[in-house]
PDB file of C-alpha atoms in Angstrom:
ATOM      1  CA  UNK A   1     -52.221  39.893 -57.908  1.00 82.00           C
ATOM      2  CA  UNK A   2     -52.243  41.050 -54.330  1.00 89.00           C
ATOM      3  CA  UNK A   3     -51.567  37.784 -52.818  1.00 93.00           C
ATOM      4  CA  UNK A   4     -47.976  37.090 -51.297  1.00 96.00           C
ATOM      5  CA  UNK A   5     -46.064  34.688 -52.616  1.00 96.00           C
ATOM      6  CA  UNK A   6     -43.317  32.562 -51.441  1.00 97.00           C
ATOM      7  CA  UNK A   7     -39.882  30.800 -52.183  1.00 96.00           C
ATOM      8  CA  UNK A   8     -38.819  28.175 -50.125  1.00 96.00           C
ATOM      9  CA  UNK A   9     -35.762  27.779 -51.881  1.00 92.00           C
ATOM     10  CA  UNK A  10     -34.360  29.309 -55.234  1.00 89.00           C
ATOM     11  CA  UNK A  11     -32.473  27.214 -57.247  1.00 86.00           C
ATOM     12  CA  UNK A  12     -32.343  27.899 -61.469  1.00 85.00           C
ATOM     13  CA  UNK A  13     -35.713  26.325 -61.701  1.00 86.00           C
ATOM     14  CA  UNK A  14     -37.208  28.530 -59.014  1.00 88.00           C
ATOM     15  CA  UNK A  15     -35.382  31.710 -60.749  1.00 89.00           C
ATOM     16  CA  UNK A  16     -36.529  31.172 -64.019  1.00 86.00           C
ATOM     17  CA  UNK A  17     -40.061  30.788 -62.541  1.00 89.00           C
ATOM     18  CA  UNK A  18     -39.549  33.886 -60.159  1.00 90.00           C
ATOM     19  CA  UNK A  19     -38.024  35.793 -63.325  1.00 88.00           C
ATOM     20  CA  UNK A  20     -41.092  35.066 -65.532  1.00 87.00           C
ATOM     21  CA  UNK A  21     -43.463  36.119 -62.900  1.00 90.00           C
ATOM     22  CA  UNK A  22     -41.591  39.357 -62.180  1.00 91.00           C
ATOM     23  CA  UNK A  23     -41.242  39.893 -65.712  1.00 89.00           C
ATOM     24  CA  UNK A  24     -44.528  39.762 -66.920  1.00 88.00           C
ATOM     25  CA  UNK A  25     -45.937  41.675 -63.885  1.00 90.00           C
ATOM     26  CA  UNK A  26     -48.624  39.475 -62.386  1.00 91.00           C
ATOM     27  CA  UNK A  27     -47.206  39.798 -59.351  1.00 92.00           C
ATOM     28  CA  UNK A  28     -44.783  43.264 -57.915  1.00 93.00           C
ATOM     29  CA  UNK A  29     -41.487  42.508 -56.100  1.00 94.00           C
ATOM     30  CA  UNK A  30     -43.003  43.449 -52.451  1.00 94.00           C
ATOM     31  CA  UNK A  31     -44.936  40.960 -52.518  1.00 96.00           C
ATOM     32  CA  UNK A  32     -42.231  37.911 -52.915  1.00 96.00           C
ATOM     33  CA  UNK A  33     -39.835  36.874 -50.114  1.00 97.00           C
ATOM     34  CA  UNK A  34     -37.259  33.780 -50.864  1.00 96.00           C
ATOM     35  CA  UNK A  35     -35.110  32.051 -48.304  1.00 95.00           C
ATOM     36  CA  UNK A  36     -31.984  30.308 -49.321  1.00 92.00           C
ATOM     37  CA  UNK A  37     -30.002  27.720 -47.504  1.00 89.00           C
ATOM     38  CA  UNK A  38     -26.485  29.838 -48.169  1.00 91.00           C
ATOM     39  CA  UNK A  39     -25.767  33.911 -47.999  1.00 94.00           C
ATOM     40  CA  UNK A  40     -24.076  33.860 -51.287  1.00 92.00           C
ATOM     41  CA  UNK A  41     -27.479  32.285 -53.260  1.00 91.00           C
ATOM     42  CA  UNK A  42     -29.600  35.197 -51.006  1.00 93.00           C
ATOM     43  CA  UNK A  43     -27.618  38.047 -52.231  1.00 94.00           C
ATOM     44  CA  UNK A  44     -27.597  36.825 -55.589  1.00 93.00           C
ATOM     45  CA  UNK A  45     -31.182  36.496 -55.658  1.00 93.00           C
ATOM     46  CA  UNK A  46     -32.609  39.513 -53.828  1.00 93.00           C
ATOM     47  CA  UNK A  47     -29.787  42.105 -55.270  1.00 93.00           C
ATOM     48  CA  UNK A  48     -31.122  40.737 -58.964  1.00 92.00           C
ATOM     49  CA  UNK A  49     -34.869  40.460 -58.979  1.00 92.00           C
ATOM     50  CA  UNK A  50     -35.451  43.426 -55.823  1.00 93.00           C
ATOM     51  CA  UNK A  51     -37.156  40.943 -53.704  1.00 94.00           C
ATOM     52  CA  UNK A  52     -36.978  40.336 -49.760  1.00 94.00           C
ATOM     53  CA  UNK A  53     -34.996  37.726 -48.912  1.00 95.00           C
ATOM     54  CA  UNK A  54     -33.557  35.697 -45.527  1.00 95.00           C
ATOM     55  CA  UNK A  55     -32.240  32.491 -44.725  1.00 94.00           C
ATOM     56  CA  UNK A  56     -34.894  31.276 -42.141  1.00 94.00           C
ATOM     57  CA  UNK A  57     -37.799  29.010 -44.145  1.00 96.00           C
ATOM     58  CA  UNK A  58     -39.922  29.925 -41.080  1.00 96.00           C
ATOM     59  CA  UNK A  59     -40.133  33.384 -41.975  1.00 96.00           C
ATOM     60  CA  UNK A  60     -40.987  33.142 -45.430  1.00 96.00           C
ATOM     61  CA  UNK A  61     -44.062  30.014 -44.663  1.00 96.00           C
ATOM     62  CA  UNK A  62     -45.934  32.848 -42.375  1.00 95.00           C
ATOM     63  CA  UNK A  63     -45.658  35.378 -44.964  1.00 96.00           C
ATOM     64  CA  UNK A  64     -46.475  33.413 -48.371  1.00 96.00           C
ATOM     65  CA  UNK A  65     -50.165  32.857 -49.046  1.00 97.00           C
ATOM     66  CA  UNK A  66     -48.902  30.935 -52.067  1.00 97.00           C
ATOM     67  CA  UNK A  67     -45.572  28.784 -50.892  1.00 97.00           C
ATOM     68  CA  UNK A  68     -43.239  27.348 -53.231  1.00 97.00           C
ATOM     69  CA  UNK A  69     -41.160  24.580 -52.175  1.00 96.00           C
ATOM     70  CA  UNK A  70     -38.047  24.763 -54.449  1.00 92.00           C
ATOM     71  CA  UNK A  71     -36.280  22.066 -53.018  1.00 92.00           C
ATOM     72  CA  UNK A  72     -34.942  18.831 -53.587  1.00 90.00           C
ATOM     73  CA  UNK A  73     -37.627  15.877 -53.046  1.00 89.00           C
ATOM     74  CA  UNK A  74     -35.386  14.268 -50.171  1.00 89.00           C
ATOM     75  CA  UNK A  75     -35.565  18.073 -48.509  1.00 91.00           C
ATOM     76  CA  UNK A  76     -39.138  17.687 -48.152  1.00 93.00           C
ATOM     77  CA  UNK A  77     -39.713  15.670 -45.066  1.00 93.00           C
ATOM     78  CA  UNK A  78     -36.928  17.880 -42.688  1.00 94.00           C
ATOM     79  CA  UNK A  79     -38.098  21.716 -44.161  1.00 95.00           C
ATOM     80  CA  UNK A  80     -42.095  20.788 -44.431  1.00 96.00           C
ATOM     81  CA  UNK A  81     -41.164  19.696 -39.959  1.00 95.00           C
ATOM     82  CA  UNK A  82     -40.113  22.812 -39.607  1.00 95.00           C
ATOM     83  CA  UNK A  83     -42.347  24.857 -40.822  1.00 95.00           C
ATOM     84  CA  UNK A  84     -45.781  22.874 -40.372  1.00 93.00           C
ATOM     85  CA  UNK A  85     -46.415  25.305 -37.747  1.00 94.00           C
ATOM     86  CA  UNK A  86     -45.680  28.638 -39.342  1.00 95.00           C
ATOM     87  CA  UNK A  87     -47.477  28.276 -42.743  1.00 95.00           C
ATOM     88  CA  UNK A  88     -50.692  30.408 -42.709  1.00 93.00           C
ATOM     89  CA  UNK A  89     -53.911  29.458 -42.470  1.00 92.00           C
ATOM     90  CA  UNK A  90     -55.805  29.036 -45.766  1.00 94.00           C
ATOM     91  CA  UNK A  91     -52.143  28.982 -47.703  1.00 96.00           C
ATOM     92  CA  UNK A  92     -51.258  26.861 -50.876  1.00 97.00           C
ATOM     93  CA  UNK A  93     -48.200  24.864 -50.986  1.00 97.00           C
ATOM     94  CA  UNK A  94     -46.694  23.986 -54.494  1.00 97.00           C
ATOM     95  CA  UNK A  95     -44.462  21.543 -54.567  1.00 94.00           C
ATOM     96  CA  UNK A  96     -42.438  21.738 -57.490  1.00 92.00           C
ATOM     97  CA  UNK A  97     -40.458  18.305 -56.795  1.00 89.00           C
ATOM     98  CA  UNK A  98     -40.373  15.174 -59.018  1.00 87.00           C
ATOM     99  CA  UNK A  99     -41.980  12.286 -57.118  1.00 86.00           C
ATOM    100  CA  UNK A 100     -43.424  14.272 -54.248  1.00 92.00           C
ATOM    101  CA  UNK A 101     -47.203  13.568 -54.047  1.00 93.00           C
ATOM    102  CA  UNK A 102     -50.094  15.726 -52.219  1.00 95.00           C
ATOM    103  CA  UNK A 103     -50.312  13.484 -49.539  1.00 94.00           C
ATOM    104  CA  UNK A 104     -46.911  13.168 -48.468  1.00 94.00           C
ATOM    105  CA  UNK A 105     -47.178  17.130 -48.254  1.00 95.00           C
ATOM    106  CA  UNK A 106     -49.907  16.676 -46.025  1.00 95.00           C
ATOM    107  CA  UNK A 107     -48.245  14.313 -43.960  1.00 94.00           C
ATOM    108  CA  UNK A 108     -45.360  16.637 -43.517  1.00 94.00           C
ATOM    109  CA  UNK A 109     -47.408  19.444 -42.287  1.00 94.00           C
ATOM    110  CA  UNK A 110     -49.338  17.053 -40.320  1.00 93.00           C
ATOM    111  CA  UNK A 111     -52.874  18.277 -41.142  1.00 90.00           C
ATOM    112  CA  UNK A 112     -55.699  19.346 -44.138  1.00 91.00           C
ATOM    113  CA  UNK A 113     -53.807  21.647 -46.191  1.00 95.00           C
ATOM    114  CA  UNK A 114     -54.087  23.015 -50.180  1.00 97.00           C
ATOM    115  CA  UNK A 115     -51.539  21.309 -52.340  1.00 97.00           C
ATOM    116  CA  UNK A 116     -50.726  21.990 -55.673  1.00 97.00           C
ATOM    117  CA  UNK A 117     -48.200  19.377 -56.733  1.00 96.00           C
ATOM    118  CA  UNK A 118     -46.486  21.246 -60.015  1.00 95.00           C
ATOM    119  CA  UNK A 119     -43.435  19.967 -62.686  1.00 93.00           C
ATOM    120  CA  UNK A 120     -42.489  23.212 -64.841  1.00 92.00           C
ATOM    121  CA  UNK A 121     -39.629  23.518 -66.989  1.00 92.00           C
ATOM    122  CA  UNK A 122     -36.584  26.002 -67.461  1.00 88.00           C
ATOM    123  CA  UNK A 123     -37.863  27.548 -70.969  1.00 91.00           C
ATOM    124  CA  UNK A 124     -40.141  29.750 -67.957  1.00 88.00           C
ATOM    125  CA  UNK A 125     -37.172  31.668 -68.041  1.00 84.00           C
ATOM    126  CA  UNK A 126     -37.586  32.726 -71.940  1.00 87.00           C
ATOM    127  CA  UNK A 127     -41.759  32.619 -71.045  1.00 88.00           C
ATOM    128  CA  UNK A 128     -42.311  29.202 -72.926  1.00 93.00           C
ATOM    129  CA  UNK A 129     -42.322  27.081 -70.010  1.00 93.00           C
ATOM    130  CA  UNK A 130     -44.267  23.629 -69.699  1.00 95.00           C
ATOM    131  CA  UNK A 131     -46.465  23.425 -66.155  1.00 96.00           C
ATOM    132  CA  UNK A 132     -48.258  20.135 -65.787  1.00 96.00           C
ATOM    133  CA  UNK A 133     -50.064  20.813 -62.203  1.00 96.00           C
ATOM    134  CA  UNK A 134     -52.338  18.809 -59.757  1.00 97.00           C
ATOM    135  CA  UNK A 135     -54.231  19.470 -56.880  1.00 97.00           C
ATOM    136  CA  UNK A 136     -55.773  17.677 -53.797  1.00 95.00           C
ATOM    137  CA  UNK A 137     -59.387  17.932 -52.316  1.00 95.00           C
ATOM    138  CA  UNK A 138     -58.733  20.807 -50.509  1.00 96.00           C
ATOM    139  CA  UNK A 139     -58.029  23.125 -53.316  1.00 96.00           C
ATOM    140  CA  UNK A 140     -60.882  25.021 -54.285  1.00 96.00           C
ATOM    141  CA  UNK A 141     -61.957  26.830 -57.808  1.00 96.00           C
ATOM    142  CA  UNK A 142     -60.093  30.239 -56.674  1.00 95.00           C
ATOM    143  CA  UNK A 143     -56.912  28.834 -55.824  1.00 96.00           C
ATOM    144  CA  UNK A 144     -56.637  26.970 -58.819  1.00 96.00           C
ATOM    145  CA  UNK A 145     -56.850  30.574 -60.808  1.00 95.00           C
ATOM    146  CA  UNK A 146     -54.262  31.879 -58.337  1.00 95.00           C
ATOM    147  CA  UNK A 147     -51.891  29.184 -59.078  1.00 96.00           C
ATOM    148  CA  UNK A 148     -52.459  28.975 -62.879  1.00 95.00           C
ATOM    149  CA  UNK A 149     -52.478  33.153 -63.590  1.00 94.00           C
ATOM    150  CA  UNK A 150     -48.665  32.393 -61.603  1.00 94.00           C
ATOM    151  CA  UNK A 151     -47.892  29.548 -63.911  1.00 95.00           C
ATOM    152  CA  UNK A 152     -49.221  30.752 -67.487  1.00 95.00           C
ATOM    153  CA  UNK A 153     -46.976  34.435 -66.906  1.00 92.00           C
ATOM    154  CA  UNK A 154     -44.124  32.611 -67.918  1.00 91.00           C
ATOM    155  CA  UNK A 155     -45.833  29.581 -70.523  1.00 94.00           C
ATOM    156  CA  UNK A 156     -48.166  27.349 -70.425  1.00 95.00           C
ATOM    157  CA  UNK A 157     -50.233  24.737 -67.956  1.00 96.00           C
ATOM    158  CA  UNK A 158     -52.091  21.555 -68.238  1.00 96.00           C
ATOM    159  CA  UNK A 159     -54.401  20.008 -64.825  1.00 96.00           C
ATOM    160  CA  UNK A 160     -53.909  16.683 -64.404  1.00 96.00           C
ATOM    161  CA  UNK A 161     -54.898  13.788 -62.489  1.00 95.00           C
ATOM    162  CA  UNK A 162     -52.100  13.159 -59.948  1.00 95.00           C
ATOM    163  CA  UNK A 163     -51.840   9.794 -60.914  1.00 94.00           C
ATOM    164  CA  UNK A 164     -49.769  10.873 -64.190  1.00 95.00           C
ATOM    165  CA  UNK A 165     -48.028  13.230 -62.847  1.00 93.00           C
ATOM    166  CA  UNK A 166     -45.324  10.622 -62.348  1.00 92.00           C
ATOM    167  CA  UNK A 167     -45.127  10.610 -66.111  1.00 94.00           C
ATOM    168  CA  UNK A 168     -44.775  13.738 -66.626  1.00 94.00           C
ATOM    169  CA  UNK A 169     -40.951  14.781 -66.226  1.00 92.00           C
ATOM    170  CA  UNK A 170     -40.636  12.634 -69.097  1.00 95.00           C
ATOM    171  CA  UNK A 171     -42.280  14.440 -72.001  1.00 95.00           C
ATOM    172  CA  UNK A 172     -41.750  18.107 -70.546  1.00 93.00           C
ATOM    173  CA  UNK A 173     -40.046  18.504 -66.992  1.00 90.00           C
ATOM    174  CA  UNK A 174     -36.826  16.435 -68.380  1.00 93.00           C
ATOM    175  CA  UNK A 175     -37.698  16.432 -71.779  1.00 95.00           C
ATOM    176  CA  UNK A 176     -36.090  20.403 -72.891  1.00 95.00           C
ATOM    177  CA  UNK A 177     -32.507  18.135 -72.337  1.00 96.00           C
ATOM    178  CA  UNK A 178     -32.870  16.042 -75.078  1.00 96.00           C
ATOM    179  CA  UNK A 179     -33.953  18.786 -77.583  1.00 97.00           C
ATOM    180  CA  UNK A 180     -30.740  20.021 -76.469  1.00 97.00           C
ATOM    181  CA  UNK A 181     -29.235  17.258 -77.252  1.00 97.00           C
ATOM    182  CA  UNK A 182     -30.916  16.902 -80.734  1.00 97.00           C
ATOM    183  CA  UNK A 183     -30.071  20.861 -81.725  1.00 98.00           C
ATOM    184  CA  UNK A 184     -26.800  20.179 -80.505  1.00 98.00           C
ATOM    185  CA  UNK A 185     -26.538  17.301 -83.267  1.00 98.00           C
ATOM    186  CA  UNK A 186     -28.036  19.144 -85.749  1.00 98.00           C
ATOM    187  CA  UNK A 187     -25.832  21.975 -85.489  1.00 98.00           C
ATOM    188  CA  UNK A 188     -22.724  19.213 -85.242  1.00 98.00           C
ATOM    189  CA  UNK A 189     -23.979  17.914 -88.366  1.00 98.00           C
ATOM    190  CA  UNK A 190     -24.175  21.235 -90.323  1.00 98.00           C
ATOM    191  CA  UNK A 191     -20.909  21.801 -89.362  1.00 98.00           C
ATOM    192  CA  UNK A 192     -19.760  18.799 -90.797  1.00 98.00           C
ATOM    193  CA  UNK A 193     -20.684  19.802 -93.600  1.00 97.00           C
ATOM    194  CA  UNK A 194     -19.118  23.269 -93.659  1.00 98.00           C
ATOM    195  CA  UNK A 195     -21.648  25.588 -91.346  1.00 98.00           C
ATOM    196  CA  UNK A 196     -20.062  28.078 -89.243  1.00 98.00           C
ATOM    197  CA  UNK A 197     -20.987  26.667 -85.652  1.00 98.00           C
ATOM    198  CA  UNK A 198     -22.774  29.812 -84.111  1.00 97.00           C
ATOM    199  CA  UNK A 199     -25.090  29.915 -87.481  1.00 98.00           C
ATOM    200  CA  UNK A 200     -25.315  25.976 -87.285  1.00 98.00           C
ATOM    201  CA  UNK A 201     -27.200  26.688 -83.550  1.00 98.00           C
ATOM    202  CA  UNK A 202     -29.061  29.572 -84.361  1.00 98.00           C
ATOM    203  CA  UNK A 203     -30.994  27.523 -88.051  1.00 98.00           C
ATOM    204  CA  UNK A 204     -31.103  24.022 -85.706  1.00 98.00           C
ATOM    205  CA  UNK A 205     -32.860  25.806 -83.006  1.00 97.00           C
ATOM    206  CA  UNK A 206     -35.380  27.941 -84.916  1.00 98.00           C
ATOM    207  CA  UNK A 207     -36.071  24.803 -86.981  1.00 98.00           C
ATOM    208  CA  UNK A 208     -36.959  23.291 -83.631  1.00 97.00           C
ATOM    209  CA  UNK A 209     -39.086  26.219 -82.419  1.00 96.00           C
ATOM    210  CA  UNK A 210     -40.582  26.706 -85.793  1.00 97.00           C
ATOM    211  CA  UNK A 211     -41.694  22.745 -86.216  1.00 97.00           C
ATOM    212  CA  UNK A 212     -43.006  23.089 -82.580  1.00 96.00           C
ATOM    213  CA  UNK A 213     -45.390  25.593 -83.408  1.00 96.00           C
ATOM    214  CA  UNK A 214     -46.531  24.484 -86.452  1.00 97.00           C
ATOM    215  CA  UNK A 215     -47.680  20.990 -83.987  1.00 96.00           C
ATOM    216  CA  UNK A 216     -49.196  23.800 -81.746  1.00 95.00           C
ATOM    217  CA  UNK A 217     -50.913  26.172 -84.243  1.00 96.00           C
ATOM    218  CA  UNK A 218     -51.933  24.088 -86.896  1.00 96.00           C
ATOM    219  CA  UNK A 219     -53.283  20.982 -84.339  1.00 95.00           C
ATOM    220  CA  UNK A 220     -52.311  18.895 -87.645  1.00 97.00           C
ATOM    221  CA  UNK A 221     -50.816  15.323 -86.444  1.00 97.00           C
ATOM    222  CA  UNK A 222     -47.002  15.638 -86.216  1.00 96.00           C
ATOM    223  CA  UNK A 223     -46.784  12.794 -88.748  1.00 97.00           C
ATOM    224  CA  UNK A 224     -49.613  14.887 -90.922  1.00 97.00           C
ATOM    225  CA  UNK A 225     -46.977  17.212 -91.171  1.00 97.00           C
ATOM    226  CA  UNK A 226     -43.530  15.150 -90.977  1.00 97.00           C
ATOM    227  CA  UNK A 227     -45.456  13.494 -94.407  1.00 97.00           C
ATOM    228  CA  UNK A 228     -45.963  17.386 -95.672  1.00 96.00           C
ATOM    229  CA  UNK A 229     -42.068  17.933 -95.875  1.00 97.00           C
ATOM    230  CA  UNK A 230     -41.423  14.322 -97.356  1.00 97.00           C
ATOM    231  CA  UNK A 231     -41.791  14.225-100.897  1.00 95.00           C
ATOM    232  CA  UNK A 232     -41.151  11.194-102.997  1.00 96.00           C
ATOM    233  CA  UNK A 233     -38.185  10.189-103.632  1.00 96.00           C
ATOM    234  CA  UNK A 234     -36.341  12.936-101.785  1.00 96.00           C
ATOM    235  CA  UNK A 235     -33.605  13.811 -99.292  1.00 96.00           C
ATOM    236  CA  UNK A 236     -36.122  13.978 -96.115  1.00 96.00           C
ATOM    237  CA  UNK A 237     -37.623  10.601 -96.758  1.00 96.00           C
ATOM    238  CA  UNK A 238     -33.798   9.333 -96.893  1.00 97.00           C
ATOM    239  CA  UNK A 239     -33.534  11.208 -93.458  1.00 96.00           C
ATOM    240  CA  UNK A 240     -36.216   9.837 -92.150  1.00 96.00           C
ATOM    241  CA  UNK A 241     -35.747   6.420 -93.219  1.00 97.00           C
ATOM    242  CA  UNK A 242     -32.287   6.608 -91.728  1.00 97.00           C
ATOM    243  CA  UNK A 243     -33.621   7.887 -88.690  1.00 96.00           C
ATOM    244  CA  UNK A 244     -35.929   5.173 -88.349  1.00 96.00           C
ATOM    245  CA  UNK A 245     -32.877   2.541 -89.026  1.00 97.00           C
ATOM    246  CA  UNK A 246     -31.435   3.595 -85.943  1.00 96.00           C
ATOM    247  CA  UNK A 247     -34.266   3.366 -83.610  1.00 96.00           C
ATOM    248  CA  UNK A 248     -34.683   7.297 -83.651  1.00 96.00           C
ATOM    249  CA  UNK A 249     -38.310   6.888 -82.066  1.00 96.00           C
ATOM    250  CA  UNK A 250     -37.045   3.419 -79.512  1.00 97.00           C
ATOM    251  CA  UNK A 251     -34.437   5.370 -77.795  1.00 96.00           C
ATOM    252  CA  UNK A 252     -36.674   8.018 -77.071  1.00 96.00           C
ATOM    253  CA  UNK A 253     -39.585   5.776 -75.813  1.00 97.00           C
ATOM    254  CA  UNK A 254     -36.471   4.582 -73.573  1.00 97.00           C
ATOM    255  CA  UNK A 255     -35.151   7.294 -72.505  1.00 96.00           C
ATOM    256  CA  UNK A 256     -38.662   8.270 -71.508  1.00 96.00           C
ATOM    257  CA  UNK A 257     -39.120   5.044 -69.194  1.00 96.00           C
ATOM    258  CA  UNK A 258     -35.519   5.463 -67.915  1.00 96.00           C
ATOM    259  CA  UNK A 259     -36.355   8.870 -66.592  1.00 94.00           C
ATOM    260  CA  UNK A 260     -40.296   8.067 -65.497  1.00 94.00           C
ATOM    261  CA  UNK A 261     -38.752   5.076 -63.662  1.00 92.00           C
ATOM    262  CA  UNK A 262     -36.503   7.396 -61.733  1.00 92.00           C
ATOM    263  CA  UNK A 263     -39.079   9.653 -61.247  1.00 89.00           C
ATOM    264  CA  UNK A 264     -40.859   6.939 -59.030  1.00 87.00           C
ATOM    265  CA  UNK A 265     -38.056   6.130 -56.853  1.00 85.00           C
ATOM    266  CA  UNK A 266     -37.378   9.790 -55.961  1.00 81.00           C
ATOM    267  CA  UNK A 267     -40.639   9.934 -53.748  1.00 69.00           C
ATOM    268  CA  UNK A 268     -39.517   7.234 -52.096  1.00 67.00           C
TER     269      UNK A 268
END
C-alpha cells in the first residue's frame, strides 16, 4: 500500500495494530508517522518498529491519508480542535474509541469528512485480532478496501451498521479478558489437581484456541459441537451440568450488559 498512514496516539492497542501491519508488510515503515503525548512512549515506539515519530498531532494529521486516533474517547473533542485544520483533504479518520460515533468525529473537525469508526482487539498483536468497523456516508467503495486490507493484516473484520457498534466491545473488543479469565481457571483447576502450572496454561489455552476454530472451520453450532464431546453418562455432561448450576451462561450475558452499558456512557 502506498498510502500514508497515521497514529494519533500509540498506546498497546495502537502497537499491536501498528505491529501487525508492519509485520505482515501491507504497509513499509516510511510510510507511518506516530505522535505521542510523552518523549519516553516516542522513543519507545519509533526506536522499535523504525517508524517516524514526533510529539505534535498536527504534524502527523497533514501527513496521514489514513489517521488513526488512538486515544482515549474523552481525548477526542480537545485533539480532533486541534487538528481539524491540518488533516488532508480526502483523508480517513478511524476512530478506534469505545463510544465515539461518526458524527461526533465530524463535529470535531467541523465539516464532511470520511469516518471509519473501528473496535479491534489486542490478539492483532499475535495476527488474530477481532475488527468490527463502520463507516459514514462519506466513505466510498475504495476507502473501505484501504481500511479493511489495514485491518485483516493482523485478523479479521466484520462491517457493521453503526448502530451496534455500541455492542460490540462486549463480545470481542472487551471480550479476550474474560477468556483470560476462564484459561486462567482452567489452568488453576488443573493444578489443583496436580498439573505443573506452566503446562496447566499452555493445554487450557490451546483447548481454547482449538474449540475456537473448530466454531470457525466447521460453522457447526457451538452447542452442535459442545453435544459432540458430551457423551451419556460421562464426566463432560457432569461439567456441564455443573456449569450450568452456577449460572455459567447468566454471568456472562451480565457481564456483557455491564460492559455494553459502559460502553454507552463513554461517548457521552
Amino acid at each position: 500500500m502506498n498510502k500514508k498512514i497515521g497514529f494519533i496516539g500509540c498506546g498497546k492497542m495502537g502497537a499491536a495494530m501498528l505491529e501487525g501491519m508492519l509485520r505482515s508488510e501491507v504497509i513499509s515503515p516510511e510510510n507511518i508517522m506516530v505522535s505521542t503525548a510523552s518523549v519516553e512512549t516516542l522513543t519507545k515506539i519509533t526506536s522499535k518498529y523504525k517508524i517516524e515519530g514526533c510529539l505534535d498531532n498536527k504534524e502527523v494529521a497533514g501527513f496521514a491519508d489514513l489517521l488513526f486516533l488512538g486515544i482515549q474517547p474523552a481525548m477526542h473533542k480537545q485533539v480532533l480542535d486541534e487538528v481539524k485544520i491540518h488533516v488532508k483533504e480526502g483523508a480517513v479518520i478511524i476512530t478506534m474509541a469505545a463510544g465515539i460515533t461518526t458524527s461526533q468525529i465530524e463535529e470535531g473537525l467541523g465539516k464532511p469528512v470520511k469516518v471509519v469508526r473501528t473496535m479491534p482487539n489486542t490478539p492483532s498483536l499475535v495476527g488474530e485480532g477481532m475488527t468490527a468497523i463502520s463507516i459514514n456516508r462519506e466513505i466510498r467503495a475504495a476507502d473501505i478496501t484501504d481500511v479493511t486490507t489495514l485491518l485483516n493484516s493482523f485478523g479479521k473484520t466484520e462491517l457493521i451498521h453503526e448502530d451496534l457498534m455500541d455492542a460490540v466491545p462486549a463480545i470481542s473488543g472487551s471480550s479476550p479478558a474474560y477468556v483470560y479469565m476462564f484459561i486462567e481457571a482452567l489452568a488453576d483447576g488443573a493444578v489443583r489437581d496436580g498439573i505443573p502450572r506452566k503446562q496447566a496454561y499452555r493445554m487450557a489455552a490451546q483447548s481454547v484456541m482449538g474449540a475456537a476454530k473448530m466454531v470457525l472451520e466447521t460453522e457447526k453450532h457451538p452447542g452442535a459441537l459442545k453435544d459432540d464431546v458430551c457423551t451419556p453418562g460421562g464426566a463432560t455432561i457432569s461439567a456441564v451440568a455443573s456449569l450450568e448450576e452456577n449460572q455459567f451462561r447468566a454471568s456472562i450475558l451480565q457481564a456483557m450488559k455491564a460492559c455494553t452499558d459502559r460502553t454507552k456512557g463513554l461517548g457521552q
